[in-house]
C-alpha positions as a printed Julia matrix, in Angstrom:
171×3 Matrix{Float64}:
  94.48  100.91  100.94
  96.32   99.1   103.76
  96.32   95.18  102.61
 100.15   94.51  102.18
 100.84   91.36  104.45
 102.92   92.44  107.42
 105.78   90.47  106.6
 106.11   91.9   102.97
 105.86   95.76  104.98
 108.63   94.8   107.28
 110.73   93.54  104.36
 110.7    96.84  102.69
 111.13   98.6   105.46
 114.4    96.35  105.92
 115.59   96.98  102.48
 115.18  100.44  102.17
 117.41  101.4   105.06
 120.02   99.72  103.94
 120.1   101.72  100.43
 122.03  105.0   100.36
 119.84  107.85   99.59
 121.13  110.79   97.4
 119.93  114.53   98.16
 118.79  116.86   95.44
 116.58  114.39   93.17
 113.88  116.68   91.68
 110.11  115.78   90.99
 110.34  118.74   88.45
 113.53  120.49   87.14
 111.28  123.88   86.91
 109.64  124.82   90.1
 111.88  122.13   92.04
 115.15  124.29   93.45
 116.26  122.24   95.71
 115.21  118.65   95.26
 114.72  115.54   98.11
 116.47  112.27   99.05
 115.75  109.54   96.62
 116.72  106.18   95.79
 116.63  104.59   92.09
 115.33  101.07   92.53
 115.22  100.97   88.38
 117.12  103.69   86.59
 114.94  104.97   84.05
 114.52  108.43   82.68
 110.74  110.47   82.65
 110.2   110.46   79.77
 110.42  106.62   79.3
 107.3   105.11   77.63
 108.13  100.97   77.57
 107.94   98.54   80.41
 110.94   98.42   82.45
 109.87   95.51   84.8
 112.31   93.36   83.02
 115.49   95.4    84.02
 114.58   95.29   88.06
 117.06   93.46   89.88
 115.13   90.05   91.28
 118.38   89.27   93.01
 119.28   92.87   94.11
 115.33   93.94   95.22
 112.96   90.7    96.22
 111.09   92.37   98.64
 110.38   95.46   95.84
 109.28   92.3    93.22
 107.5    90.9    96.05
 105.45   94.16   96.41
 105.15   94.63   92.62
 103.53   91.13   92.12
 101.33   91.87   94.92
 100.32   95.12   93.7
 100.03   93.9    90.34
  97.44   90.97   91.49
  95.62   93.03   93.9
  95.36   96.38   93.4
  96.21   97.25   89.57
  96.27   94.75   87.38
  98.31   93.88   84.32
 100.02   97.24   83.45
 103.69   98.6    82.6
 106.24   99.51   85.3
 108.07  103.02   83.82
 109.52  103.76   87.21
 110.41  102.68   90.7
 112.29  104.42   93.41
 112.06  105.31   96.83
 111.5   109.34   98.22
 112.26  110.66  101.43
 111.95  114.1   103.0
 113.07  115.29  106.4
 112.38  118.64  108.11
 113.31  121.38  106.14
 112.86  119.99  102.59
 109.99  120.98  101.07
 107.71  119.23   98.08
 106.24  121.22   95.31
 103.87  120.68   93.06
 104.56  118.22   89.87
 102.99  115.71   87.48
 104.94  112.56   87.03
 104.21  112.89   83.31
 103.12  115.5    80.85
 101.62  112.76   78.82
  97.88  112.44   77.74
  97.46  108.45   78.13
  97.01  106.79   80.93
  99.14  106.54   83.53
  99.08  106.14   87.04
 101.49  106.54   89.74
 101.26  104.42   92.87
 102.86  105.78   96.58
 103.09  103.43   99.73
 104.44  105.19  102.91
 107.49  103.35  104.51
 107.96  105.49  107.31
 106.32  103.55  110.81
 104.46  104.94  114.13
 103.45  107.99  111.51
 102.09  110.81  113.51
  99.46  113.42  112.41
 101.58  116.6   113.86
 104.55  115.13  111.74
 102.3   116.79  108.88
 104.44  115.73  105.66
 101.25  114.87  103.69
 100.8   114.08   99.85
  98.44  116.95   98.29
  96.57  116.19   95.33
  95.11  119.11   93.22
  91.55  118.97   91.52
  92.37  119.0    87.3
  92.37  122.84   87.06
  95.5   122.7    89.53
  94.21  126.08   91.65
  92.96  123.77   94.85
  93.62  121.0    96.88
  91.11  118.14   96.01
  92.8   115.63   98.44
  95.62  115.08  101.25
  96.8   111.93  102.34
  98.67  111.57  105.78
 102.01  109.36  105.33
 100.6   106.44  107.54
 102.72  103.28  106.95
 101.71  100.9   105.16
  99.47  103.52  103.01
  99.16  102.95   99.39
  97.72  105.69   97.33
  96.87  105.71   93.4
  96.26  108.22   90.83
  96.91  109.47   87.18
 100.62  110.34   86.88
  99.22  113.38   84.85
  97.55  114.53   87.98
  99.54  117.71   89.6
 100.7   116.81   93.28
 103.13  117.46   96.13
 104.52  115.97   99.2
 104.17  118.8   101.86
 106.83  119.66  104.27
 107.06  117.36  107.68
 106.8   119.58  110.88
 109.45  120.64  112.87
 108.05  117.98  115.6
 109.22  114.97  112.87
 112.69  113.65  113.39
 112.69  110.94  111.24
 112.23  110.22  107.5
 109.18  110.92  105.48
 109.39  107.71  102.77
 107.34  106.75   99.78
């Protein structure tokens, strides 16, 4: 889906280069040695299971409460925000395969793709493996503007960006 006014896009895009990103945040402590650069919009642990809407900064983050509301009203619907944060990889950190929970209700887990003037040979694509977890089932090219759903449950990866990509890789 690519419906986010133009206005709201360039507002993120604003916001997130002003935040400091910290390397070595890991999608999964096990199979994750190395970790990526990430950004904590609201600073809550995995394993949370309440709403944590009501602890995001409105003064702090407008245009990520702008984009909440919007996704709220036209894409999900009344639900529970248990995370929020901004990922970025650059050439020569690689993404391996998670879930963003090991829990059995539902959950989903939403991506939008900050980076602009995306190319295909910057490769850098989110995988998505069929239920078993032994093959790819989708792959979604980091175009901005991009937002992709799924169930949090569902195992997943961001793929490497090519050698060719010199500039962040952000979700």
């Amino acid at each position: 889906r690519n419906a986010l006014p133009d206005d709201l896009y360039e507002e993120l895009l604003k916001k997130y280069r002003r935040q400091p990103l910290t390397y070595g945040w890991k999608s999964h402590n096990d199979n994750d040695p190395h970790g990526h650069w990430n950004y904590k919009i609201i600073h809550a642990s995995k394993k949370e299971t309440k709403d944590q809407r009501h602890t995001l900064n409105k003064e702090k983050y407008p245009a990520c409460c702008a984009w909440l509301d919007w996704l709220t009203k036209e894409v999900v619907g009344e639900n529970s925000l248990l995370r929020f944060y901004v990922n970025a990889h650059t050439y020569g950190i690689d993404g391996y395969p998670h879930c963003d929970t090991t829990r059995d209700r539902e959950e989903k887990t939403f991506l939008m793709y900050l980076s602009p003037d995306w190319l295909p040979e910057y490769a850098g694509e989110t995988v998505i493996f069929n239920e078993i977890g032994n093959d790819i089932e989708k792959s979604i090219i980091p175009k901005f503007g991009r937002i992709i759903g799924f169930p949090s449950n569902r195992l997943h990866a961001a793929r490497s960006v090519s050698r060719l990509c010199n500039k962040l890789r952000i979700t």
